Amino acid sequence: MEVVIAPAEELAVLAADTIEALLRRKPDGVIGLATGSSPLQVYDELARRHAEHGLSFAHARGFMLDEYVGLPAGHPERYRNVIERDIASRVGWAAELVQGPDGLADDVPAACAAYEAAIAAAGGVDVQILGIGTDGHIAFNEPGSSLASRTRIKTLTKQTREDNARFFDGDVDAVPVHCLTQGLGTIMAARHLVLLATGTQKAEAVHQLVEGPISAMWPASIMQMHPHATVLVDDAAAGRLQLAGYYRQTYASKAAWQSL
Ligand code: F6R
Protein backbone atom coordinates (compact mmCIF):
# COMPACT_ATOMS: atom_id res chain seq x y z
CA MET A 1 0.00 0.00 0.00
CA GLU A 2 1.31 3.42 -0.92
CA VAL A 3 0.34 6.42 1.19
CA VAL A 4 0.79 9.89 -0.30
CA ILE A 5 0.34 12.92 1.95
CA ALA A 6 -0.15 16.13 0.00
CA PRO A 7 -2.54 19.08 -0.39
CA ALA A 8 -5.96 18.15 -1.79
CA GLU A 9 -5.31 19.80 -5.18
CA GLU A 10 -2.18 17.69 -5.65
CA LEU A 11 -4.00 14.53 -4.67
CA ALA A 12 -6.65 15.23 -7.29
CA VAL A 13 -3.99 15.71 -9.96
CA LEU A 14 -2.35 12.40 -9.00
CA ALA A 15 -5.65 10.52 -9.21
CA ALA A 16 -6.50 12.18 -12.52
CA ASP A 17 -3.03 11.27 -13.82
CA THR A 18 -3.76 7.63 -13.02
CA ILE A 19 -7.04 7.69 -14.94
CA GLU A 20 -5.51 9.59 -17.84
CA ALA A 21 -2.65 7.09 -18.06
CA LEU A 22 -5.19 4.24 -18.14
CA LEU A 23 -7.22 5.82 -20.94
CA ARG A 24 -4.11 6.64 -22.99
CA ARG A 25 -2.88 3.04 -22.86
CA LYS A 26 -6.35 1.47 -22.93
CA PRO A 27 -9.07 3.77 -24.36
CA ASP A 28 -11.79 1.30 -23.36
CA GLY A 29 -10.46 1.08 -19.80
CA VAL A 30 -12.88 0.42 -16.96
CA ILE A 31 -13.12 3.07 -14.25
CA GLY A 32 -14.77 2.53 -10.89
CA LEU A 33 -16.62 5.64 -9.79
CA ALA A 34 -17.26 6.90 -6.25
CA THR A 35 -19.81 9.55 -5.40
CA GLY A 36 -19.70 12.01 -2.51
CA SER A 37 -17.30 14.86 -1.82
CA SER A 38 -13.96 13.05 -1.94
CA PRO A 39 -13.63 12.56 -5.73
CA LEU A 40 -15.03 15.97 -6.74
CA GLN A 41 -11.67 17.61 -7.36
CA VAL A 42 -10.58 14.58 -9.39
CA TYR A 43 -13.69 14.89 -11.53
CA ASP A 44 -13.04 18.64 -11.93
CA GLU A 45 -9.52 17.88 -13.11
CA LEU A 46 -10.71 15.22 -15.56
CA ALA A 47 -13.34 17.62 -16.93
CA ARG A 48 -10.62 20.24 -17.42
CA ARG A 49 -8.38 17.76 -19.24
CA HIS A 50 -11.31 16.69 -21.42
CA ALA A 51 -12.08 20.31 -22.34
CA GLU A 52 -8.51 21.53 -22.75
CA HIS A 53 -6.58 18.48 -23.94
CA GLY A 54 -9.27 16.28 -25.45
CA LEU A 55 -8.94 13.48 -22.89
CA SER A 56 -11.52 11.09 -24.30
CA PHE A 57 -14.03 8.95 -22.43
CA ALA A 58 -15.70 7.88 -25.68
CA HIS A 59 -14.78 4.22 -25.21
CA ALA A 60 -14.25 4.06 -21.45
CA ARG A 61 -16.66 2.13 -19.27
CA GLY A 62 -17.71 3.29 -15.79
CA PHE A 63 -19.12 1.32 -12.88
CA MET A 64 -20.47 3.06 -9.82
CA LEU A 65 -19.78 1.75 -6.33
CA ASP A 66 -23.25 2.03 -4.94
CA GLU A 67 -26.77 3.41 -5.17
CA TYR A 68 -29.48 4.38 -2.73
CA VAL A 69 -32.53 2.12 -2.67
CA GLY A 70 -35.83 3.72 -3.52
CA LEU A 71 -34.89 7.21 -4.67
CA PRO A 72 -37.05 8.00 -7.72
CA ALA A 73 -35.36 8.12 -11.13
CA GLY A 74 -35.34 11.92 -11.26
CA HIS A 75 -34.13 12.53 -7.69
CA PRO A 76 -31.04 14.77 -7.74
CA GLU A 77 -29.28 12.68 -5.06
CA ARG A 78 -29.82 9.37 -6.81
CA TYR A 79 -26.20 8.36 -7.37
CA ARG A 80 -26.75 7.68 -11.07
CA ASN A 81 -27.81 11.34 -11.41
CA VAL A 82 -24.96 12.55 -9.20
CA ILE A 83 -22.40 10.76 -11.38
CA GLU A 84 -24.02 12.17 -14.51
CA ARG A 85 -23.79 15.68 -13.04
CA ASP A 86 -20.35 15.43 -11.41
CA ILE A 87 -18.43 13.67 -14.16
CA ALA A 88 -20.20 11.91 -17.07
CA SER A 89 -21.92 14.92 -18.64
CA ARG A 90 -18.74 16.99 -18.27
CA VAL A 91 -16.52 14.57 -20.19
CA GLY A 92 -18.96 13.53 -22.90
CA TRP A 93 -19.39 10.06 -21.44
CA ALA A 94 -22.34 8.29 -23.07
CA ALA A 95 -25.01 7.20 -20.59
CA GLU A 96 -24.93 3.57 -21.73
CA LEU A 97 -21.21 3.33 -20.91
CA VAL A 98 -21.74 4.18 -17.23
CA GLN A 99 -23.62 1.76 -15.00
CA GLY A 100 -24.67 1.52 -11.40
CA PRO A 101 -26.60 -0.94 -9.27
CA ASP A 102 -30.36 -0.62 -9.82
CA GLY A 103 -31.75 0.90 -6.64
CA LEU A 104 -35.30 0.63 -8.00
CA ALA A 105 -35.17 -3.07 -8.85
CA ASP A 106 -38.09 -5.26 -7.80
CA ASP A 107 -35.80 -8.28 -7.56
CA VAL A 108 -32.84 -6.98 -5.59
CA PRO A 109 -30.73 -10.17 -5.50
CA ALA A 110 -31.15 -10.54 -9.29
CA ALA A 111 -30.18 -6.89 -9.85
CA CYS A 112 -27.07 -7.34 -7.69
CA ALA A 113 -26.07 -10.51 -9.53
CA ALA A 114 -26.63 -8.76 -12.87
CA TYR A 115 -24.37 -5.92 -11.76
CA GLU A 116 -21.57 -8.30 -10.80
CA ALA A 117 -21.98 -10.00 -14.18
CA ALA A 118 -21.80 -6.66 -16.02
CA ILE A 119 -18.53 -5.76 -14.29
CA ALA A 120 -17.09 -9.17 -15.14
CA ALA A 121 -18.27 -8.92 -18.76
CA ALA A 122 -16.45 -5.58 -19.08
CA GLY A 123 -13.25 -7.34 -18.01
CA GLY A 124 -13.22 -6.05 -14.45
CA VAL A 125 -12.38 -2.61 -13.09
CA ASP A 126 -8.95 -1.21 -14.00
CA VAL A 127 -8.83 1.81 -11.67
CA GLN A 128 -11.26 2.11 -8.77
CA ILE A 129 -11.70 5.56 -7.22
CA LEU A 130 -12.75 5.36 -3.56
CA GLY A 131 -13.68 7.63 -0.68
CA ILE A 132 -13.93 6.49 2.93
CA GLY A 133 -16.67 7.04 5.49
CA THR A 134 -15.92 8.34 8.96
CA ASP A 135 -16.88 4.86 10.19
CA GLY A 136 -14.37 3.24 7.85
CA HIS A 137 -16.75 2.13 5.11
CA ILE A 138 -15.72 1.95 1.45
CA ALA A 139 -18.57 1.99 -1.01
CA PHE A 140 -21.37 1.38 1.50
CA ASN A 141 -19.76 -1.58 3.22
CA GLU A 142 -20.54 -0.58 6.74
CA PRO A 143 -18.76 -2.00 9.82
CA GLY A 144 -19.52 -5.70 10.12
CA SER A 145 -19.54 -6.26 6.36
CA SER A 146 -18.12 -9.53 5.16
CA LEU A 147 -14.61 -8.97 3.92
CA ALA A 148 -15.47 -11.24 0.96
CA SER A 149 -18.86 -9.66 0.18
CA ARG A 150 -20.20 -9.04 -3.31
CA THR A 151 -22.83 -6.57 -4.53
CA ARG A 152 -25.86 -6.70 -2.23
CA ILE A 153 -28.30 -4.65 -0.22
CA LYS A 154 -27.01 -3.01 2.96
CA THR A 155 -28.49 -0.90 5.74
CA LEU A 156 -26.74 2.42 6.24
CA THR A 157 -25.53 3.26 9.74
CA LYS A 158 -26.92 6.22 11.63
CA GLN A 159 -23.47 7.80 11.33
CA THR A 160 -23.42 7.50 7.53
CA ARG A 161 -26.96 8.84 7.20
CA GLU A 162 -26.02 11.80 9.41
CA ASP A 163 -22.84 12.37 7.39
CA ASN A 164 -24.82 12.33 4.13
CA ALA A 165 -27.72 14.48 5.36
CA ARG A 166 -25.81 17.48 3.99
CA PHE A 167 -26.81 16.31 0.51
CA PHE A 168 -30.48 16.21 1.59
CA ASP A 169 -30.83 19.76 2.96
CA GLY A 170 -29.62 18.56 6.36
CA ASP A 171 -32.64 16.24 6.75
CA VAL A 172 -31.34 12.90 8.01
CA ASP A 173 -34.78 11.33 7.61
CA ALA A 174 -34.61 12.04 3.87
CA VAL A 175 -31.46 9.91 3.52
CA PRO A 176 -32.49 6.41 2.44
CA VAL A 177 -32.00 3.62 4.95
CA HIS A 178 -30.91 1.05 2.37
CA CYS A 179 -28.46 0.97 -0.48
CA LEU A 180 -27.08 -1.46 -3.02
CA THR A 181 -23.32 -1.58 -2.86
CA GLN A 182 -20.43 -3.38 -4.42
CA GLY A 183 -19.03 -5.72 -1.80
CA LEU A 184 -15.54 -5.65 -0.38
CA GLY A 185 -14.76 -8.71 -2.49
CA THR A 186 -16.01 -6.87 -5.58
CA ILE A 187 -13.83 -3.85 -4.84
CA MET A 188 -10.81 -6.01 -4.08
CA ALA A 189 -11.06 -7.51 -7.58
CA ALA A 190 -10.29 -4.13 -9.17
CA ARG A 191 -6.73 -3.94 -10.46
CA HIS A 192 -5.78 -0.62 -8.83
CA LEU A 193 -7.49 1.00 -5.85
CA VAL A 194 -7.10 4.76 -5.42
CA LEU A 195 -8.65 6.11 -2.22
CA LEU A 196 -8.91 9.82 -1.44
CA ALA A 197 -9.51 11.27 2.02
CA THR A 198 -9.30 14.82 3.33
CA GLY A 199 -10.11 16.49 6.63
CA THR A 200 -9.68 15.62 10.30
CA GLN A 201 -13.03 13.81 10.37
CA LYS A 202 -11.41 11.06 8.25
CA ALA A 203 -8.20 10.77 10.31
CA GLU A 204 -9.23 7.81 12.49
CA ALA A 205 -10.71 5.89 9.56
CA VAL A 206 -7.51 6.46 7.55
CA HIS A 207 -5.36 5.33 10.49
CA GLN A 208 -7.42 2.13 10.83
CA LEU A 209 -7.36 1.56 7.06
CA VAL A 210 -3.59 1.84 6.77
CA GLU A 211 -2.27 0.81 10.18
CA GLY A 212 -5.04 -0.98 12.04
CA PRO A 213 -5.66 -4.71 12.14
CA ILE A 214 -7.65 -6.06 9.20
CA SER A 215 -11.15 -6.20 10.59
CA ALA A 216 -14.76 -6.00 9.50
CA MET A 217 -15.09 -3.29 12.16
CA TRP A 218 -13.05 -1.03 9.85
CA PRO A 219 -14.03 -2.40 6.43
CA ALA A 220 -11.50 -0.32 4.46
CA SER A 221 -8.70 -2.17 6.28
CA ILE A 222 -9.18 -5.04 3.79
CA MET A 223 -7.27 -2.81 1.35
CA GLN A 224 -4.10 -3.88 3.17
CA MET A 225 -4.53 -7.19 1.32
CA HIS A 226 -4.66 -5.54 -2.12
CA PRO A 227 -1.49 -5.79 -4.24
CA HIS A 228 -1.94 -2.29 -5.71
CA ALA A 229 -3.63 0.15 -3.36
CA THR A 230 -2.91 3.88 -3.21
CA VAL A 231 -4.12 6.05 -0.34
CA LEU A 232 -4.11 9.78 -1.08
CA VAL A 233 -4.58 11.96 2.03
CA ASP A 234 -4.12 15.55 3.04
CA ASP A 235 -2.33 16.59 6.24
CA ALA A 236 -5.55 16.60 8.26
CA ALA A 237 -6.64 13.11 7.21
CA ALA A 238 -3.07 11.90 7.84
CA GLY A 239 -3.16 13.37 11.34
CA ARG A 240 -3.33 10.03 13.18
CA LEU A 241 -0.95 8.02 11.01
CA GLN A 242 1.83 6.62 13.19
CA LEU A 243 4.23 6.29 10.27
CA ALA A 244 3.38 9.57 8.53
CA GLY A 245 7.05 10.59 8.51
CA TYR A 246 8.02 7.37 6.76
CA TYR A 247 5.25 7.74 4.14
CA ARG A 248 6.39 11.31 3.42
CA GLN A 249 10.03 10.25 3.14
CA THR A 250 9.14 7.32 0.89
CA TYR A 251 7.11 9.46 -1.49
CA ALA A 252 9.75 12.22 -1.57
CA SER A 253 12.46 9.74 -2.51
CA LYS A 254 10.41 7.81 -5.06
CA ALA A 255 12.13 7.14 -8.37
CA ALA A 256 10.99 9.36 -11.23
CA TRP A 257 9.97 6.35 -13.34
CA GLN A 258 7.54 5.09 -10.72
CA SER A 259 3.92 6.09 -11.11
CA LEU A 260 1.25 5.49 -8.49
C1 F6R B 1 -19.92 6.84 -2.33
C2 F6R B 1 -19.20 5.90 -1.48
C3 F6R B 1 -18.87 6.23 -0.08
C4 F6R B 1 -18.17 7.57 0.07
C5 F6R B 1 -17.89 7.85 1.55
C6 F6R B 1 -17.20 9.17 1.75
O1 F6R B 1 -20.10 6.28 -3.61
O2 F6R B 1 -18.93 4.85 -1.93
O3 F6R B 1 -18.03 5.22 0.43
O4 F6R B 1 -16.97 7.56 -0.66
O5 F6R B 1 -19.11 7.84 2.24
O6 F6R B 1 -18.05 10.19 1.35
P1 F6R B 1 -17.50 11.67 1.16
O7 F6R B 1 -16.51 11.61 0.06
O8 F6R B 1 -18.71 12.46 0.75
O9 F6R B 1 -16.91 12.08 2.46
XYZ file of C-alpha atoms and ligand atoms in Angstrom:
276
model
C 0.000 0.000 0.000
C 1.306 3.417 -0.921
C 0.345 6.418 1.191
C 0.786 9.888 -0.302
C 0.338 12.920 1.954
C -0.153 16.134 0.004
C -2.543 19.083 -0.389
C -5.958 18.147 -1.791
C -5.314 19.798 -5.179
C -2.177 17.694 -5.654
C -4.000 14.527 -4.668
C -6.653 15.233 -7.289
C -3.991 15.708 -9.963
C -2.346 12.400 -9.005
C -5.647 10.516 -9.207
C -6.500 12.182 -12.523
C -3.027 11.271 -13.824
C -3.762 7.625 -13.019
C -7.036 7.691 -14.941
C -5.514 9.589 -17.843
C -2.646 7.086 -18.062
C -5.195 4.243 -18.136
C -7.220 5.825 -20.936
C -4.112 6.637 -22.990
C -2.877 3.041 -22.861
C -6.354 1.469 -22.934
C -9.070 3.769 -24.362
C -11.785 1.301 -23.358
C -10.457 1.081 -19.803
C -12.877 0.422 -16.964
C -13.119 3.071 -14.252
C -14.769 2.527 -10.886
C -16.624 5.644 -9.786
C -17.258 6.895 -6.255
C -19.812 9.553 -5.398
C -19.701 12.010 -2.510
C -17.303 14.862 -1.823
C -13.958 13.046 -1.936
C -13.633 12.564 -5.727
C -15.034 15.965 -6.741
C -11.672 17.614 -7.363
C -10.583 14.580 -9.388
C -13.692 14.889 -11.529
C -13.043 18.641 -11.927
C -9.523 17.881 -13.105
C -10.713 15.224 -15.562
C -13.339 17.623 -16.929
C -10.616 20.236 -17.416
C -8.377 17.759 -19.241
C -11.311 16.685 -21.418
C -12.076 20.311 -22.340
C -8.510 21.530 -22.751
C -6.580 18.476 -23.941
C -9.270 16.280 -25.445
C -8.944 13.481 -22.886
C -11.519 11.086 -24.295
C -14.028 8.947 -22.431
C -15.702 7.884 -25.679
C -14.784 4.222 -25.211
C -14.252 4.058 -21.450
C -16.656 2.126 -19.265
C -17.709 3.291 -15.793
C -19.118 1.321 -12.885
C -20.468 3.060 -9.819
C -19.776 1.754 -6.329
C -23.245 2.034 -4.939
C -26.771 3.412 -5.166
C -29.483 4.377 -2.728
C -32.526 2.122 -2.671
C -35.832 3.721 -3.516
C -34.894 7.206 -4.673
C -37.051 8.000 -7.723
C -35.360 8.123 -11.132
C -35.342 11.924 -11.257
C -34.131 12.525 -7.685
C -31.040 14.773 -7.744
C -29.281 12.683 -5.061
C -29.820 9.375 -6.810
C -26.204 8.360 -7.374
C -26.747 7.684 -11.072
C -27.812 11.337 -11.406
C -24.961 12.549 -9.199
C -22.405 10.761 -11.382
C -24.024 12.173 -14.511
C -23.785 15.679 -13.044
C -20.350 15.433 -11.407
C -18.431 13.671 -14.164
C -20.202 11.909 -17.068
C -21.922 14.919 -18.638
C -18.743 16.985 -18.274
C -16.517 14.574 -20.186
C -18.958 13.535 -22.903
C -19.385 10.060 -21.435
C -22.342 8.292 -23.072
C -25.006 7.200 -20.585
C -24.930 3.571 -21.732
C -21.212 3.326 -20.908
C -21.735 4.183 -17.231
C -23.621 1.759 -15.004
C -24.666 1.525 -11.398
C -26.600 -0.939 -9.270
C -30.362 -0.617 -9.821
C -31.750 0.903 -6.638
C -35.297 0.626 -7.996
C -35.167 -3.073 -8.853
C -38.087 -5.264 -7.798
C -35.804 -8.280 -7.562
C -32.839 -6.977 -5.586
C -30.727 -10.173 -5.503
C -31.146 -10.536 -9.288
C -30.176 -6.892 -9.852
C -27.067 -7.336 -7.686
C -26.071 -10.514 -9.532
C -26.629 -8.755 -12.871
C -24.370 -5.922 -11.756
C -21.568 -8.304 -10.802
C -21.984 -10.003 -14.177
C -21.802 -6.663 -16.018
C -18.533 -5.760 -14.293
C -17.093 -9.166 -15.136
C -18.275 -8.923 -18.759
C -16.455 -5.581 -19.084
C -13.249 -7.345 -18.013
C -13.216 -6.048 -14.451
C -12.380 -2.613 -13.090
C -8.952 -1.206 -13.996
C -8.834 1.809 -11.670
C -11.261 2.108 -8.775
C -11.699 5.560 -7.216
C -12.747 5.362 -3.562
C -13.680 7.633 -0.680
C -13.930 6.491 2.929
C -16.670 7.040 5.488
C -15.920 8.341 8.959
C -16.877 4.856 10.192
C -14.370 3.236 7.845
C -16.749 2.133 5.107
C -15.721 1.949 1.454
C -18.567 1.990 -1.011
C -21.371 1.382 1.502
C -19.757 -1.584 3.215
C -20.536 -0.576 6.742
C -18.760 -2.000 9.817
C -19.518 -5.698 10.124
C -19.536 -6.255 6.361
C -18.117 -9.530 5.161
C -14.607 -8.972 3.915
C -15.474 -11.240 0.962
C -18.855 -9.662 0.182
C -20.198 -9.039 -3.311
C -22.833 -6.568 -4.532
C -25.856 -6.704 -2.228
C -28.300 -4.652 -0.223
C -27.006 -3.006 2.960
C -28.489 -0.903 5.740
C -26.735 2.420 6.235
C -25.528 3.258 9.738
C -26.923 6.218 11.630
C -23.474 7.795 11.325
C -23.422 7.501 7.534
C -26.958 8.841 7.202
C -26.024 11.801 9.412
C -22.842 12.368 7.393
C -24.820 12.327 4.129
C -27.716 14.475 5.363
C -25.807 17.476 3.986
C -26.805 16.309 0.508
C -30.477 16.209 1.587
C -30.827 19.763 2.961
C -29.623 18.559 6.363
C -32.638 16.243 6.751
C -31.336 12.903 8.008
C -34.778 11.334 7.611
C -34.612 12.042 3.871
C -31.461 9.906 3.524
C -32.493 6.405 2.438
C -31.995 3.620 4.954
C -30.912 1.046 2.371
C -28.462 0.965 -0.482
C -27.078 -1.462 -3.024
C -23.322 -1.580 -2.865
C -20.426 -3.383 -4.423
C -19.026 -5.716 -1.800
C -15.539 -5.654 -0.375
C -14.758 -8.707 -2.492
C -16.011 -6.873 -5.582
C -13.831 -3.853 -4.836
C -10.807 -6.014 -4.081
C -11.064 -7.514 -7.579
C -10.292 -4.129 -9.170
C -6.727 -3.937 -10.461
C -5.783 -0.623 -8.830
C -7.495 0.998 -5.849
C -7.101 4.759 -5.417
C -8.648 6.111 -2.219
C -8.907 9.823 -1.440
C -9.510 11.272 2.019
C -9.300 14.816 3.327
C -10.110 16.493 6.626
C -9.683 15.618 10.295
C -13.025 13.808 10.371
C -11.409 11.062 8.253
C -8.198 10.775 10.308
C -9.227 7.815 12.493
C -10.707 5.887 9.562
C -7.505 6.463 7.549
C -5.364 5.326 10.493
C -7.416 2.129 10.833
C -7.362 1.556 7.061
C -3.591 1.843 6.774
C -2.274 0.808 10.176
C -5.041 -0.979 12.037
C -5.658 -4.710 12.140
C -7.651 -6.060 9.203
C -11.147 -6.203 10.587
C -14.761 -6.001 9.500
C -15.085 -3.293 12.165
C -13.049 -1.030 9.851
C -14.026 -2.399 6.433
C -11.497 -0.321 4.460
C -8.696 -2.174 6.282
C -9.184 -5.040 3.789
C -7.270 -2.811 1.349
C -4.095 -3.885 3.172
C -4.534 -7.187 1.317
C -4.661 -5.543 -2.120
C -1.491 -5.788 -4.240
C -1.940 -2.288 -5.710
C -3.627 0.155 -3.362
C -2.915 3.879 -3.210
C -4.118 6.055 -0.335
C -4.114 9.784 -1.079
C -4.582 11.955 2.027
C -4.123 15.553 3.045
C -2.325 16.595 6.245
C -5.551 16.596 8.262
C -6.636 13.107 7.207
C -3.074 11.901 7.838
C -3.155 13.371 11.342
C -3.332 10.032 13.182
C -0.951 8.020 11.010
C 1.832 6.625 13.193
C 4.231 6.286 10.267
C 3.385 9.575 8.532
C 7.049 10.588 8.505
C 8.020 7.369 6.760
C 5.252 7.736 4.144
C 6.385 11.308 3.418
C 10.033 10.255 3.136
C 9.141 7.320 0.887
C 7.112 9.460 -1.489
C 9.745 12.221 -1.573
C 12.458 9.736 -2.511
C 10.411 7.807 -5.061
C 12.128 7.137 -8.374
C 10.992 9.359 -11.229
C 9.967 6.353 -13.339
C 7.538 5.092 -10.724
C 3.917 6.088 -11.109
C 1.249 5.488 -8.490
C -19.918 6.838 -2.332
C -19.204 5.897 -1.484
C -18.866 6.226 -0.080
C -18.167 7.572 0.075
C -17.894 7.851 1.551
C -17.202 9.169 1.745
O -20.100 6.279 -3.615
O -18.928 4.848 -1.935
O -18.026 5.223 0.434
O -16.974 7.557 -0.657
O -19.108 7.837 2.239
O -18.053 10.191 1.353
P -17.500 11.672 1.160
O -16.509 11.613 0.063
O -18.711 12.463 0.752
O -16.906 12.081 2.456
